[in-house]
Amino acid sequence: MGASRTDIYTEEINEIADMAKVFAHPARVAILQYISTQESCICNDIVDEIGLAQATISQHLKVINDAGLLKGDFQGKSICYCLNIDRFQKFQTLLNSFFNKTKSNCC
Amino acid sequence: MGASRTDIYTEEINEIADMAKVFAHPARVAILQYISTQESCICNDIVDEIGLAQATISQHLKVINDAGLLKGDFQGKSICYCLNIDRFQKFQTLLNSFFNKTKSNCC
DNA sequence: TTGTATTATTGCAATATTACGATAATAAAT
DNA sequence: ATTTATTATCGTAATATTGCAATAATACAA
């Protein structure tokens, strides 16, 4: 007990939950929003911008990255993070598909 | 430490994270989906359908309800849960607005 | 009122998440 | 090779979440 069960749900349902988890922490929402506003896809500035420790930001970036939402390119010593638009679009499409199906069925 | 900080983010960002949290567990996604397929908005059947303990389902229903996504009407001894479509629609609209803004800005 | 069915709450144990300091790893510059 | 700047990882503490059994509360029926 304590751990979420995933074996009793369909793959689609687990996928939606996993997607939502990325956005289920304000730091990650803020990071995504901030990255999108930066012309040159800054990296360590995220730490200054958001106000959490560097280790914490790195941890959140890992979660976002593991979900496939980032492209990271080295630029000098720093890493230039950028949104993976295709993946981001896929998230939006799948979530909308779930929303539309669910609300159209409703009693 | 351990608790999420919310004071350092905008209200919009916290709102999006709170919304996403509802969908960030497969049981809640499954519950919402199931409720939407039921003509007559069944209640305790959710327990049978999903396969978690009654206490656990009730806990998840509370999370969904606290987010304003349910309407519950008494029907006999049982409660007839139904999706609050207006609220559900608002979730979809706000999330889409975040997605659209974010992806259009990207580098 | 008593019994029955349904849902909510409480208490607890297990696991996950969040946050940070310290440290390691990496890449470029000197 | 050494230094410097940047990012990732490790270890740890605090809090949150998940899940369940047991129990309480609620609503109706007899």
XYZ file of C-alpha atoms (C1' of nucleotides) in Angstrom:
274
model
C 0.000 0.000 0.000
C 1.095 3.530 -0.626
C 2.127 2.952 -4.204
C -0.325 3.592 -6.982
C -1.546 0.494 -8.741
C -1.261 0.623 -12.496
C -1.980 -2.994 -13.378
C -5.737 -2.613 -13.068
C -6.140 0.187 -15.594
C -5.983 0.364 -19.355
C -2.847 1.673 -21.015
C -4.713 4.733 -22.194
C -5.727 5.615 -18.669
C -2.211 5.151 -17.311
C -0.844 7.253 -20.139
C -3.197 10.113 -19.379
C -2.321 9.978 -15.689
C 1.392 9.991 -16.499
C 0.951 12.999 -18.764
C -1.032 14.866 -16.153
C 1.639 14.164 -13.548
C 4.071 16.342 -15.478
C 1.770 19.318 -15.077
C 0.712 18.406 -11.561
C 3.430 20.513 -9.936
C 3.502 24.300 -10.304
C 7.279 24.353 -10.697
C 7.021 22.223 -13.811
C 4.216 24.310 -15.264
C 6.292 27.416 -14.585
C 9.391 25.867 -16.134
C 7.536 24.934 -19.312
C 5.989 28.363 -19.546
C 9.310 30.082 -18.974
C 11.193 27.962 -21.496
C 8.602 28.773 -24.094
C 9.087 32.509 -23.644
C 12.842 32.415 -24.118
C 14.026 33.103 -27.637
C 17.278 31.372 -27.023
C 16.078 28.632 -24.750
C 18.033 29.549 -21.641
C 18.943 26.943 -19.032
C 20.416 27.923 -15.649
C 18.349 31.120 -15.743
C 15.406 28.936 -14.849
C 16.897 28.644 -11.390
C 17.055 32.423 -10.974
C 13.650 32.920 -12.537
C 11.749 30.432 -10.420
C 13.545 30.657 -7.100
C 14.099 27.036 -6.204
C 17.479 25.417 -5.619
C 19.448 24.284 -8.645
C 19.157 20.648 -7.615
C 15.403 20.956 -7.370
C 15.055 22.556 -10.790
C 17.255 19.854 -12.260
C 15.009 17.234 -10.725
C 11.902 18.816 -12.219
C 13.626 19.150 -15.591
C 14.315 15.436 -15.460
C 10.639 14.668 -14.957
C 9.699 16.895 -17.880
C 12.474 15.429 -20.000
C 11.581 11.833 -19.151
C 8.110 12.560 -20.450
C 9.715 13.519 -23.750
C 8.739 17.165 -23.609
C 12.229 18.655 -23.943
C 14.992 18.864 -26.454
C 18.352 19.729 -24.899
C 21.286 20.937 -26.973
C 24.700 21.859 -25.649
C 25.696 25.449 -26.271
C 29.078 26.156 -24.770
C 29.122 24.982 -21.168
C 25.415 25.284 -20.737
C 22.499 23.320 -22.075
C 19.886 24.972 -24.203
C 16.534 23.505 -23.310
C 13.737 23.714 -25.780
C 10.214 22.391 -25.949
C 9.683 19.278 -28.042
C 6.684 20.673 -29.856
C 5.655 17.405 -31.472
C 5.457 15.651 -28.142
C 3.797 18.639 -26.516
C 1.219 18.609 -29.286
C 0.630 14.908 -28.752
C -0.037 15.542 -25.069
C -2.594 18.179 -25.962
C -4.283 15.989 -28.549
C -4.562 12.961 -26.269
C -5.813 14.971 -23.324
C -8.396 16.686 -25.507
C -9.503 13.385 -26.906
C -10.065 12.135 -23.365
C -11.921 15.306 -22.389
C -14.141 15.243 -25.456
C -15.030 11.582 -25.158
C -15.766 11.908 -21.461
C -17.940 14.972 -21.583
C -19.937 13.815 -24.598
C -20.955 10.620 -22.823
C -22.157 12.305 -19.711
C -25.560 11.661 -18.147
C 10.932 20.633 3.114
C 8.987 18.095 1.200
C 5.903 20.187 0.721
C 5.386 21.914 -2.601
C 5.791 25.651 -2.492
C 2.919 27.567 -4.022
C 3.751 31.079 -2.894
C 6.344 31.643 -5.583
C 4.073 30.966 -8.565
C 1.301 32.919 -10.214
C -2.301 31.986 -9.506
C -2.714 30.744 -13.046
C 0.180 28.350 -12.685
C -1.061 27.008 -9.366
C -4.525 26.592 -10.847
C -3.222 24.550 -13.768
C -1.172 22.347 -11.438
C -4.208 21.796 -9.208
C -6.305 20.828 -12.205
C -3.681 18.437 -13.480
C -3.441 16.803 -10.059
C -6.987 15.514 -10.435
C -5.993 13.589 -13.542
C -2.583 12.614 -12.213
C -3.808 9.319 -10.789
C -5.147 6.539 -13.017
C -7.943 5.687 -10.583
C -9.357 9.182 -10.940
C -9.083 9.124 -14.714
C -10.838 5.761 -14.714
C -13.552 7.004 -12.365
C -14.275 10.025 -14.540
C -14.366 7.910 -17.655
C -16.637 5.351 -16.044
C -19.061 7.897 -14.667
C -19.375 9.429 -18.081
C -20.416 6.129 -19.640
C -23.201 5.466 -17.176
C -26.646 6.576 -18.306
C -27.934 6.695 -14.808
C -24.830 7.917 -13.033
C -24.157 4.908 -10.855
C -22.225 5.235 -7.596
C -21.099 2.163 -5.618
C -20.658 0.259 -8.875
C -17.476 2.255 -9.310
C -15.966 0.138 -6.578
C -16.832 -3.084 -8.413
C -15.813 -1.671 -11.761
C -12.384 -0.410 -10.753
C -11.314 -2.948 -8.176
C -10.063 -0.791 -5.339
C -11.457 -0.774 -1.831
C -14.538 1.298 -1.147
C -12.622 3.601 1.150
C -10.071 4.257 -1.542
C -12.665 5.035 -4.202
C -14.425 7.361 -1.788
C -11.142 9.164 -1.199
C -10.572 9.634 -4.922
C -14.150 10.791 -5.396
C -13.503 13.431 -2.765
C -10.506 14.741 -4.684
C -12.535 14.904 -7.899
C -15.446 16.481 -6.072
C -13.301 19.063 -4.288
C -12.095 20.171 -7.701
C -15.729 20.847 -8.582
C -15.979 18.171 -11.244
C -18.926 16.271 -9.792
C -22.558 16.764 -9.093
C -23.938 14.311 -6.558
C -27.668 13.769 -6.094
C -29.251 11.399 -3.649
C -31.317 8.668 -5.217
C -32.671 6.342 -2.606
C -29.873 5.222 -0.340
C -27.240 5.744 -2.909
C -25.708 8.814 -4.435
C -25.918 9.417 -8.129
C -22.664 10.968 -9.221
C -22.559 12.938 -12.410
C -19.993 14.996 -14.191
C -20.230 18.754 -13.746
C -19.919 19.502 -17.445
C -19.485 23.247 -17.018
C -16.555 22.790 -14.688
C -15.125 20.015 -16.815
C -15.335 22.278 -19.846
C -13.571 25.027 -17.947
C -10.724 22.656 -17.130
C -10.370 21.782 -20.788
C -10.466 25.399 -21.897
C -7.862 26.564 -19.389
C -5.526 23.687 -20.096
C -5.824 24.280 -23.831
C -5.173 27.944 -23.369
C -1.972 27.081 -21.482
C -0.936 24.564 -24.122
C -1.592 26.929 -27.001
C 0.189 29.856 -25.426
C 3.181 27.742 -24.473
C 3.702 26.018 -27.780
C 3.232 29.156 -29.849
C 5.995 30.946 -27.966
C 8.517 28.197 -28.341
C 12.018 28.723 -29.645
C -37.041 1.778 16.322
C -34.411 -1.724 14.046
C -32.296 -3.404 10.193
C -30.101 -2.867 5.664
C -27.584 -0.689 2.089
C -24.608 2.862 0.746
C -21.109 6.301 1.339
C -17.758 8.986 4.302
C -14.284 9.209 7.721
C -10.597 7.643 10.739
C -6.301 5.513 11.731
C -2.490 3.413 10.090
C 1.386 1.570 7.134
C 3.855 1.835 2.870
C 5.485 4.399 -0.848
C 6.213 8.707 -3.520
C 7.310 13.441 -3.971
C 9.524 17.668 -2.911
C 13.346 20.368 -1.548
C 18.012 21.246 -0.387
C 23.124 20.962 0.503
C 27.006 18.611 -0.922
C 29.326 16.475 -4.379
C 30.278 14.613 -8.894
C 30.372 15.058 -13.771
C 30.859 17.687 -17.969
C 32.571 21.205 -21.141
C 35.049 25.048 -22.313
C 38.779 28.460 -21.343
C 43.281 29.666 -19.546
C 46.641 20.191 -16.401
C 43.965 23.648 -13.821
C 40.388 26.568 -13.271
C 35.648 28.048 -14.025
C 30.884 27.597 -15.150
C 27.048 24.731 -15.667
C 24.214 20.756 -14.913
C 23.312 16.095 -12.818
C 23.293 13.005 -9.042
C 23.402 11.463 -4.170
C 21.921 11.478 0.448
C 18.707 13.019 3.581
C 14.650 15.108 5.893
C 9.962 16.584 5.612
C 5.558 16.211 3.672
C 2.052 14.115 0.583
C -0.299 10.368 -1.477
C -2.129 5.861 -1.826
C -4.524 1.967 -0.093
C -7.015 -0.681 3.186
C -9.658 -2.344 7.350
C -12.574 -0.750 10.686
C -15.921 2.284 11.987
C -19.163 6.060 11.657
C -22.713 8.435 9.325
C -26.670 8.666 6.261
C -30.982 7.313 4.045
C -34.533 4.402 3.300
C -37.558 0.203 4.414
C -39.943 -2.765 7.436
